[in-house]
Tab-separated table of C-alpha atoms in Angstrom:
chain	number	residue	atom	x	y	z
O	311	MET	CA	-245.029	17.315	-62.011
O	312	SER	CA	-242.909	20.240	-61.239
O	313	SER	CA	-239.524	21.109	-62.787
O	314	ALA	CA	-237.921	19.913	-59.535
O	315	LEU	CA	-239.026	16.356	-60.228
O	316	THR	CA	-240.312	16.035	-63.797
O	317	ASP	CA	-237.182	14.671	-65.400
O	318	LEU	CA	-236.451	12.274	-62.641
O	319	CYS	CA	-239.167	9.750	-63.147
O	320	ARG	CA	-241.996	9.033	-65.622
O	321	TYR	CA	-244.713	8.531	-63.013
O	322	PRO	CA	-245.335	10.552	-59.783
O	323	ILE	CA	-244.587	7.479	-57.687
O	324	VAL	CA	-241.581	7.566	-55.176
O	325	GLN	CA	-240.447	4.556	-53.124
O	326	ALA	CA	-239.889	5.724	-49.613
O	327	PRO	CA	-236.424	5.254	-48.064
O	328	MET	CA	-237.011	2.666	-45.311
O	329	ALA	CA	-233.996	2.415	-42.985
O	330	GLY	CA	-233.064	-1.040	-41.587
O	331	GLY	CA	-232.696	-2.946	-44.771
O	332	ALA	CA	-235.901	-2.717	-46.700
O	333	SER	CA	-234.669	-0.129	-49.222
O	334	CYS	CA	-231.935	-2.130	-50.671
O	335	PRO	CA	-230.333	-1.611	-54.212
O	336	GLN	CA	-232.534	-4.228	-55.874
O	337	LEU	CA	-235.739	-2.485	-54.611
O	338	ALA	CA	-234.585	1.083	-55.555
O	339	ALA	CA	-233.316	0.011	-59.007
O	340	ALA	CA	-236.495	-1.982	-59.824
O	341	VAL	CA	-238.765	1.032	-58.950
O	342	SER	CA	-236.550	3.499	-60.924
O	343	GLU	CA	-236.497	1.055	-63.948
O	344	ALA	CA	-240.310	0.843	-63.890
O	345	GLY	CA	-240.705	4.602	-64.057
O	346	GLY	CA	-240.959	5.467	-60.393
O	347	LEU	CA	-238.153	7.035	-58.292
O	348	GLY	CA	-236.201	4.509	-56.077
O	349	PHE	CA	-234.555	5.488	-52.925
O	350	LEU	CA	-231.703	4.044	-50.778
O	351	ALA	CA	-231.795	4.632	-46.996
O	352	ALA	CA	-228.363	5.597	-45.640
O	353	GLY	CA	-229.637	5.672	-42.040
O	354	TYR	CA	-227.728	3.284	-39.782
O	355	LYS	CA	-225.224	2.504	-42.525
O	356	THR	CA	-221.582	3.554	-42.637
O	357	ALA	CA	-220.478	6.028	-45.364
O	358	ASP	CA	-218.661	3.122	-47.177
O	359	GLY	CA	-221.789	0.931	-46.833
O	360	MET	CA	-223.902	3.648	-48.397
O	361	TYR	CA	-221.356	4.164	-51.199
O	362	GLN	CA	-221.311	0.464	-51.940
O	363	GLU	CA	-225.073	0.397	-52.258
O	364	ILE	CA	-224.994	3.374	-54.545
O	365	GLN	CA	-222.594	1.593	-56.826
O	366	ARG	CA	-224.913	-1.490	-56.873
O	367	VAL	CA	-227.840	0.608	-57.906
O	368	ARG	CA	-225.896	2.171	-60.723
O	369	GLY	CA	-224.985	-1.377	-61.845
O	370	LEU	CA	-228.639	-2.243	-62.026
O	371	THR	CA	-230.225	0.874	-63.638
O	372	ALA	CA	-229.174	4.052	-65.462
O	373	ARG	CA	-232.352	5.723	-64.188
O	374	PRO	CA	-232.232	8.444	-61.457
O	375	PHE	CA	-232.501	7.395	-57.817
O	376	GLY	CA	-232.253	9.083	-54.433
O	377	VAL	CA	-230.466	8.700	-51.043
O	378	ASN	CA	-231.868	9.618	-47.703
O	379	LEU	CA	-229.762	10.817	-44.769
O	380	PHE	CA	-230.645	11.057	-41.102
O	381	MET	CA	-229.769	14.424	-39.596
O	382	PRO	CA	-227.470	14.332	-36.427
O	383	GLN	CA	-229.535	14.499	-33.221
O	384	PRO	CA	-229.114	16.798	-30.150
O	385	GLY	CA	-228.134	15.236	-26.855
O	386	GLN	CA	-231.257	15.917	-24.961
O	387	ALA	CA	-232.066	12.472	-23.451
O	388	ASP	CA	-232.507	12.077	-19.668
O	389	PRO	CA	-229.795	9.565	-18.637
O	390	ALA	CA	-231.889	8.497	-15.613
O	391	ALA	CA	-234.819	7.696	-17.867
O	392	VAL	CA	-232.643	5.720	-20.285
O	393	GLU	CA	-231.159	3.701	-17.350
O	394	LEU	CA	-234.537	2.963	-15.977
O	395	TYR	CA	-235.637	1.665	-19.448
O	396	ARG	CA	-232.506	-0.456	-19.511
O	397	GLN	CA	-233.594	-2.087	-16.322
O	398	GLN	CA	-237.050	-2.696	-17.622
O	399	LEU	CA	-235.505	-4.470	-20.693
O	400	ALA	CA	-233.392	-6.797	-18.566
O	401	GLY	CA	-235.995	-9.631	-18.876
O	402	GLU	CA	-235.937	-9.260	-22.705
O	403	SER	CA	-232.116	-9.540	-22.580
O	404	ALA	CA	-232.308	-12.805	-20.587
O	405	TRP	CA	-235.121	-14.202	-22.778
O	406	TYR	CA	-233.267	-13.638	-26.045
O	407	GLU	CA	-229.906	-14.410	-24.435
O	408	THR	CA	-228.317	-11.256	-25.833
O	409	PRO	CA	-226.788	-8.257	-24.089
O	410	LEU	CA	-228.412	-4.807	-24.304
O	411	GLY	CA	-226.553	-2.301	-26.461
O	412	ASP	CA	-224.677	0.839	-25.540
O	413	PRO	CA	-227.006	3.848	-25.512
O	414	GLU	CA	-224.051	6.099	-26.031
O	415	ALA	CA	-222.942	4.449	-29.315
O	416	GLY	CA	-223.298	7.718	-31.195
O	417	ARG	CA	-225.932	10.200	-32.481
O	418	GLU	CA	-224.273	11.487	-35.649
O	419	ASP	CA	-224.964	8.496	-37.878
O	420	GLY	CA	-221.852	9.356	-39.931
O	421	TYR	CA	-223.596	12.377	-41.375
O	422	ASP	CA	-220.473	14.366	-42.306
O	423	ALA	CA	-218.709	11.345	-43.960
O	424	LYS	CA	-221.891	10.510	-45.882
O	425	LEU	CA	-222.218	14.022	-47.176
O	426	ALA	CA	-218.561	14.056	-48.213
O	427	VAL	CA	-219.293	10.925	-50.283
O	428	LEU	CA	-222.346	12.426	-51.860
O	429	LEU	CA	-220.528	15.663	-52.760
O	430	ASP	CA	-217.613	13.674	-54.216
O	431	ASP	CA	-219.784	11.320	-56.180
O	432	PRO	CA	-223.213	12.967	-56.545
O	433	VAL	CA	-226.599	11.141	-56.887
O	434	PRO	CA	-229.659	12.862	-58.489
O	435	VAL	CA	-231.594	13.432	-55.214
O	436	VAL	CA	-230.757	13.499	-51.542
O	437	SER	CA	-233.489	13.726	-48.890
O	438	PHE	CA	-233.172	14.419	-45.119
O	439	THR	CA	-235.073	13.118	-42.141
O	440	PHE	CA	-235.138	14.198	-38.566
O	441	GLY	CA	-234.198	17.808	-39.414
O	442	CYS	CA	-233.231	20.325	-41.938
O	443	PRO	CA	-229.735	20.670	-43.362
O	444	ALA	CA	-227.851	23.973	-43.217
O	445	PRO	CA	-228.181	26.328	-46.209
O	446	ASP	CA	-224.499	25.870	-47.128
O	447	THR	CA	-225.118	22.056	-47.289
O	448	VAL	CA	-228.062	22.497	-49.495
O	449	ALA	CA	-226.062	24.921	-51.753
O	450	ALA	CA	-223.139	22.514	-51.996
O	451	LEU	CA	-225.384	19.715	-53.089
O	452	ALA	CA	-226.982	21.990	-55.624
O	453	GLY	CA	-223.548	22.907	-56.930
O	454	ALA	CA	-222.904	19.205	-57.440
O	455	GLY	CA	-226.150	18.849	-59.441
O	456	THR	CA	-228.108	17.094	-56.600
O	457	ARG	CA	-231.678	18.069	-55.797
O	458	THR	CA	-232.658	18.200	-52.120
O	459	VAL	CA	-235.951	17.147	-50.318
O	460	VAL	CA	-236.555	17.759	-46.598
O	461	THR	CA	-239.114	15.566	-44.776
O	462	VAL	CA	-241.534	17.748	-42.828
O	463	THR	CA	-244.487	17.245	-40.494
O	464	CYS	CA	-245.790	20.717	-40.020
O	465	PRO	CA	-245.814	24.132	-41.810
O	466	ASP	CA	-242.953	25.495	-39.570
O	467	GLU	CA	-240.706	22.679	-40.686
O	468	ALA	CA	-241.617	23.291	-44.320
O	469	ARG	CA	-240.713	26.988	-43.929
O	470	ALA	CA	-237.352	26.019	-42.499
O	471	ALA	CA	-236.777	23.795	-45.598
O	472	GLU	CA	-237.695	26.644	-47.916
O	473	SER	CA	-235.379	29.078	-46.045
O	474	ALA	CA	-232.516	26.562	-46.320
O	475	GLY	CA	-232.960	26.370	-50.101
O	476	ALA	CA	-234.460	22.896	-50.490
O	477	ASP	CA	-235.898	21.910	-53.819
O	478	ALA	CA	-238.880	20.171	-52.320
O	479	VAL	CA	-240.504	18.908	-49.189
O	480	CYS	CA	-241.749	15.458	-48.322
O	481	VAL	CA	-244.981	16.077	-46.355
O	482	GLN	CA	-245.334	13.168	-43.969
O	483	GLY	CA	-248.854	12.610	-42.533
O	484	VAL	CA	-249.317	10.858	-39.229
O	485	GLU	CA	-250.590	7.744	-41.161
O	486	ALA	CA	-247.074	6.940	-42.311
O	487	GLY	CA	-245.185	3.792	-41.216
O	488	GLY	CA	-241.811	3.955	-39.406
O	489	HIS	CA	-240.407	7.013	-37.710
O	490	ARG	CA	-242.001	10.414	-37.687
O	491	GLY	CA	-239.709	12.759	-39.530
O	492	THR	CA	-240.195	15.568	-37.057
O	493	HIS	CA	-237.256	18.091	-36.762
O	494	ARG	CA	-237.644	18.167	-33.047
O	495	ASP	CA	-238.877	15.376	-30.895
O	496	ASP	CA	-241.333	16.994	-28.575
O	497	PRO	CA	-243.312	14.585	-26.242
O	498	GLU	CA	-245.827	17.286	-25.646
O	499	THR	CA	-247.004	17.104	-29.271
O	500	GLU	CA	-246.403	13.501	-30.228
O	501	ARG	CA	-250.080	12.531	-29.928
O	502	PHE	CA	-251.236	15.353	-32.225
O	503	GLY	CA	-249.831	14.476	-35.699
O	504	THR	CA	-251.804	15.842	-38.611
O	505	GLY	CA	-253.404	13.678	-41.391
O	506	LEU	CA	-251.889	13.783	-44.800
O	507	LEU	CA	-254.508	15.619	-46.666
O	508	THR	CA	-254.905	18.388	-44.185
O	509	LEU	CA	-251.074	18.673	-43.855
O	510	ILE	CA	-250.651	19.022	-47.682
O	511	ALA	CA	-253.114	21.894	-47.532
O	512	GLN	CA	-251.389	23.542	-44.689
O	513	VAL	CA	-247.856	23.282	-46.184
O	514	ARG	CA	-249.071	24.339	-49.678
O	515	GLU	CA	-250.327	27.629	-48.071
O	516	ALA	CA	-247.048	28.067	-46.027
O	517	VAL	CA	-244.474	27.641	-48.768
O	518	ARG	CA	-244.072	27.506	-52.514
O	519	LEU	CA	-241.933	24.353	-52.704
O	520	PRO	CA	-243.067	21.256	-54.604
O	521	VAL	CA	-244.708	18.627	-52.280
O	522	LEU	CA	-244.142	14.842	-52.142
O	523	ALA	CA	-246.955	13.312	-50.119
O	524	ALA	CA	-246.297	10.439	-47.723
O	525	GLY	CA	-248.501	8.597	-45.225
O	526	GLY	CA	-250.631	5.497	-45.650
O	527	LEU	CA	-250.727	5.573	-49.418
O	528	MET	CA	-251.331	2.059	-50.995
O	529	ARG	CA	-253.440	2.557	-54.089
O	530	GLY	CA	-253.395	4.531	-57.266
O	531	GLY	CA	-256.676	6.259	-56.207
O	532	GLN	CA	-254.974	7.523	-53.108
O	533	ILE	CA	-252.168	8.963	-55.262
O	534	ALA	CA	-254.744	10.730	-57.416
O	535	ALA	CA	-256.230	12.161	-54.215
O	536	VAL	CA	-252.951	13.695	-52.960
O	537	LEU	CA	-252.232	15.072	-56.465
O	538	ALA	CA	-255.615	16.687	-56.459
O	539	ALA	CA	-254.773	18.164	-53.005
O	540	GLY	CA	-251.693	19.826	-54.465
O	541	ALA	CA	-248.865	17.263	-54.147
O	542	GLU	CA	-246.445	16.757	-57.116
O	543	ALA	CA	-245.929	13.080	-56.314
O	544	ALA	CA	-246.668	10.330	-53.808
O	545	GLN	CA	-244.126	8.555	-51.646
O	546	LEU	CA	-245.087	5.050	-50.631
O	547	GLY	CA	-243.148	2.834	-48.118
O	548	THR	CA	-245.318	-0.002	-46.750
O	549	ALA	CA	-246.617	-0.756	-50.279
O	550	PHE	CA	-243.100	-1.616	-51.427
O	551	LEU	CA	-241.961	-3.204	-48.144
O	552	VAL	CA	-243.542	-6.581	-49.049
O	553	CYS	CA	-242.152	-6.697	-52.628
O	554	PRO	CA	-239.774	-9.623	-53.313
O	555	GLU	CA	-236.973	-7.146	-54.103
O	556	SER	CA	-237.343	-5.485	-50.607
O	557	GLY	CA	-234.628	-6.300	-48.099
O	558	ALA	CA	-237.073	-6.446	-45.137
O	559	ASP	CA	-236.990	-9.562	-43.079
O	560	PRO	CA	-239.430	-12.236	-44.331
O	561	LEU	CA	-241.179	-12.204	-40.930
O	562	HIS	CA	-241.786	-8.451	-41.251
O	563	LYS	CA	-243.178	-8.847	-44.775
O	564	GLN	CA	-245.504	-11.626	-43.553
O	565	ALA	CA	-246.654	-9.619	-40.658
O	566	VAL	CA	-247.827	-6.714	-42.720
O	567	THR	CA	-250.843	-8.686	-43.972
O	568	ASP	CA	-251.146	-11.236	-41.121
O	569	PRO	CA	-254.517	-11.012	-39.560
O	570	LEU	CA	-252.811	-11.579	-36.224
O	571	PHE	CA	-251.560	-7.984	-36.301
O	572	THR	CA	-254.724	-5.977	-36.407
O	573	HIS	CA	-253.519	-2.406	-36.254
O	574	THR	CA	-250.571	0.075	-35.833
O	575	GLU	CA	-249.684	2.628	-33.304
O	576	LEU	CA	-246.922	5.207	-32.765
O	577	THR	CA	-244.525	3.884	-30.270
O	578	ARG	CA	-241.082	4.764	-28.710
O	579	ALA	CA	-240.545	1.188	-27.587
O	580	PHE	CA	-237.747	0.285	-30.171
O	581	SER	CA	-235.971	3.603	-30.791
O	582	GLY	CA	-237.005	6.282	-28.272
O	583	ARG	CA	-238.564	8.278	-31.190
O	584	PRO	CA	-242.290	7.968	-32.273
O	585	ALA	CA	-242.535	5.450	-35.018
O	586	ARG	CA	-245.609	3.726	-36.373
O	587	SER	CA	-245.349	-0.027	-35.927
O	588	LEU	CA	-247.655	-3.100	-36.022
O	589	VAL	CA	-248.682	-3.625	-32.396
O	590	ASN	CA	-246.923	-6.746	-31.086
O	591	ARG	CA	-245.994	-7.916	-27.602
O	592	PHE	CA	-242.879	-5.742	-27.375
O	593	VAL	CA	-244.870	-2.609	-28.139
O	594	ARG	CA	-247.664	-3.504	-25.754
O	595	GLU	CA	-245.238	-4.285	-22.845
O	596	HIS	CA	-242.629	-1.598	-23.308
O	597	GLY	CA	-244.247	1.225	-25.384
O	598	PRO	CA	-245.888	2.976	-22.496
O	599	TYR	CA	-242.624	3.225	-20.540
O	600	ALA	CA	-240.084	3.981	-23.295
O	601	PRO	CA	-238.459	7.487	-22.877
O	602	ALA	CA	-237.945	10.150	-25.353
O	603	ALA	CA	-234.359	9.186	-26.119
O	604	TYR	CA	-233.221	8.807	-29.694
O	605	PRO	CA	-230.902	7.312	-30.694
O	606	GLU	CA	-230.085	5.984	-27.171
O	607	VAL	CA	-233.005	3.598	-27.071
O	608	HIS	CA	-232.423	2.535	-30.715
O	609	HIS	CA	-228.873	1.481	-29.660
O	610	LEU	CA	-230.076	-0.174	-26.489
O	611	THR	CA	-232.607	-2.377	-28.299
O	612	GLY	CA	-230.675	-3.199	-31.446
O	613	GLY	CA	-229.431	-6.513	-30.216
O	614	LEU	CA	-232.840	-7.524	-28.988
O	615	ARG	CA	-234.378	-6.840	-32.402
O	616	ARG	CA	-231.722	-8.792	-34.199
O	617	ALA	CA	-232.065	-11.725	-31.821
O	618	ALA	CA	-235.825	-11.779	-32.172
O	619	ALA	CA	-235.365	-11.969	-35.894
O	620	ARG	CA	-232.866	-14.800	-35.535
O	621	VAL	CA	-235.194	-16.916	-33.533
O	622	LYS	CA	-238.084	-15.949	-35.881
O	623	ASP	CA	-240.060	-14.132	-33.276
O	624	PRO	CA	-242.067	-11.274	-34.756
O	625	GLN	CA	-243.365	-10.358	-31.267
O	626	GLY	CA	-239.975	-8.911	-30.496
O	627	MET	CA	-239.219	-7.173	-33.745
O	628	ALA	CA	-239.835	-3.621	-34.946
O	629	LEU	CA	-242.534	-4.240	-37.552
O	630	TRP	CA	-242.769	-0.709	-39.100
O	631	ALA	CA	-245.942	-0.264	-41.096
O	632	GLY	CA	-248.304	2.521	-42.148
O	633	GLN	CA	-252.034	2.637	-41.498
O	634	GLY	CA	-252.748	1.101	-44.860
O	635	HIS	CA	-250.744	-2.057	-44.305
O	636	ARG	CA	-253.634	-4.448	-44.839
O	637	LEU	CA	-253.794	-3.179	-48.459
O	638	ALA	CA	-250.302	-4.427	-49.309
O	639	ARG	CA	-249.790	-6.557	-52.365
O	640	GLU	CA	-247.003	-8.981	-52.812
O	641	LEU	CA	-246.043	-8.006	-56.339
O	642	PRO	CA	-242.629	-7.382	-57.808
O	643	ALA	CA	-241.662	-3.757	-57.452
O	644	GLY	CA	-241.766	-3.015	-61.156
O	645	ARG	CA	-245.153	-4.622	-61.529
O	646	LEU	CA	-246.411	-2.678	-58.529
O	647	VAL	CA	-245.278	0.565	-60.107
O	648	GLU	CA	-247.228	-0.359	-63.286
O	649	VAL	CA	-250.374	-1.349	-61.321
O	650	LEU	CA	-250.273	1.937	-59.247
O	651	HIS	CA	-249.840	3.923	-62.456
O	652	CYS	CA	-252.772	2.155	-64.051
O	653	GLU	CA	-254.956	2.768	-60.992
O	654	LEU	CA	-253.842	6.461	-60.969
O	655	ARG	CA	-254.804	6.892	-64.644
O	656	SER	CA	-258.169	5.337	-63.983
O	657	ALA	CA	-258.715	7.648	-61.011
O	658	LEU	CA	-257.637	10.752	-62.935
O	659	ALA	CA	-260.013	9.824	-65.760
O	660	ALA	CA	-262.991	10.076	-63.280
O	661	PRO	CA	-265.013	13.255	-63.878
O	662	ALA	CA	-264.165	14.712	-60.526
O	663	LEU	CA	-260.396	14.485	-61.144
O	664	ARG	CA	-260.055	15.276	-64.855
O	665	GLY	CA	-257.308	17.846	-65.388
O	666	VAL	CA	-255.203	16.877	-62.448
O	667	SER	CA	-251.630	15.904	-63.447
């Protein structure tokens, strides 16, 4: 592993920050304790809520961990399209007996307040999603002793991260579960995401930054493959989502391996931004009509998603999952790290991969 990451974890295994509750302190701490790098997801939390979770992780482990921030989003949604989608969701509101949310509830996600906390009380790593931080922000974090990682989905985004001074990039292939971490939400290109192995090669030729690889990774052999392709480490989300330490809703965990949910697809149905979800009723009925409007649609559907969870209806929930979801194993997080590492060692011992590290 590179100098940007080598002293942060024993194994090249990073637990992805999954906003919405899955990446809780118990999960992050368990992964870090086992030799991986755990992450908290600050998205959708208040600055104080993020700080409290950081303190809880520190109470559970002395090992390094990271925090992920969502970048503020530009106001580019078409109000008429959002209103039309609101009307389409009226039946859902009646069915779940809950009002639709306010699409204008905010697009900053408390970014400045969270940065202030992280500069005042630094953590080892901060990663960014939905954009690239300004160079002075990266420099301030570096001055506080924090390494920075920017999620990228194409070479141009990687170049922006390098220009900003980031320490590494998280290369997110189209196979990844949850939101696409694109810096710009462009409906014209949303169907043309690049697979992980190809994207690693493209980014490696575009920049000299260390690469974390993310997207559909569920087995140690796959980690070996991305290391052979030039990544420094692998970031796994869905693999850890079903662990007992994960804060994901039990219905979400069950759905990941439930034969009823046969596949995933990218959808705007729940948030207005492309995100990979298990295909359920809500995705089928509303995905084709959801506008490019994040976070307006996220705010609009928040109450519906919570209501569906309360009545134990997975057909109305956002069931984020990567393409490898059927390979999920319900193991304790620390044990999963150990199993992945053993699989990785076995794969690296194969003649074709000897010498990869």
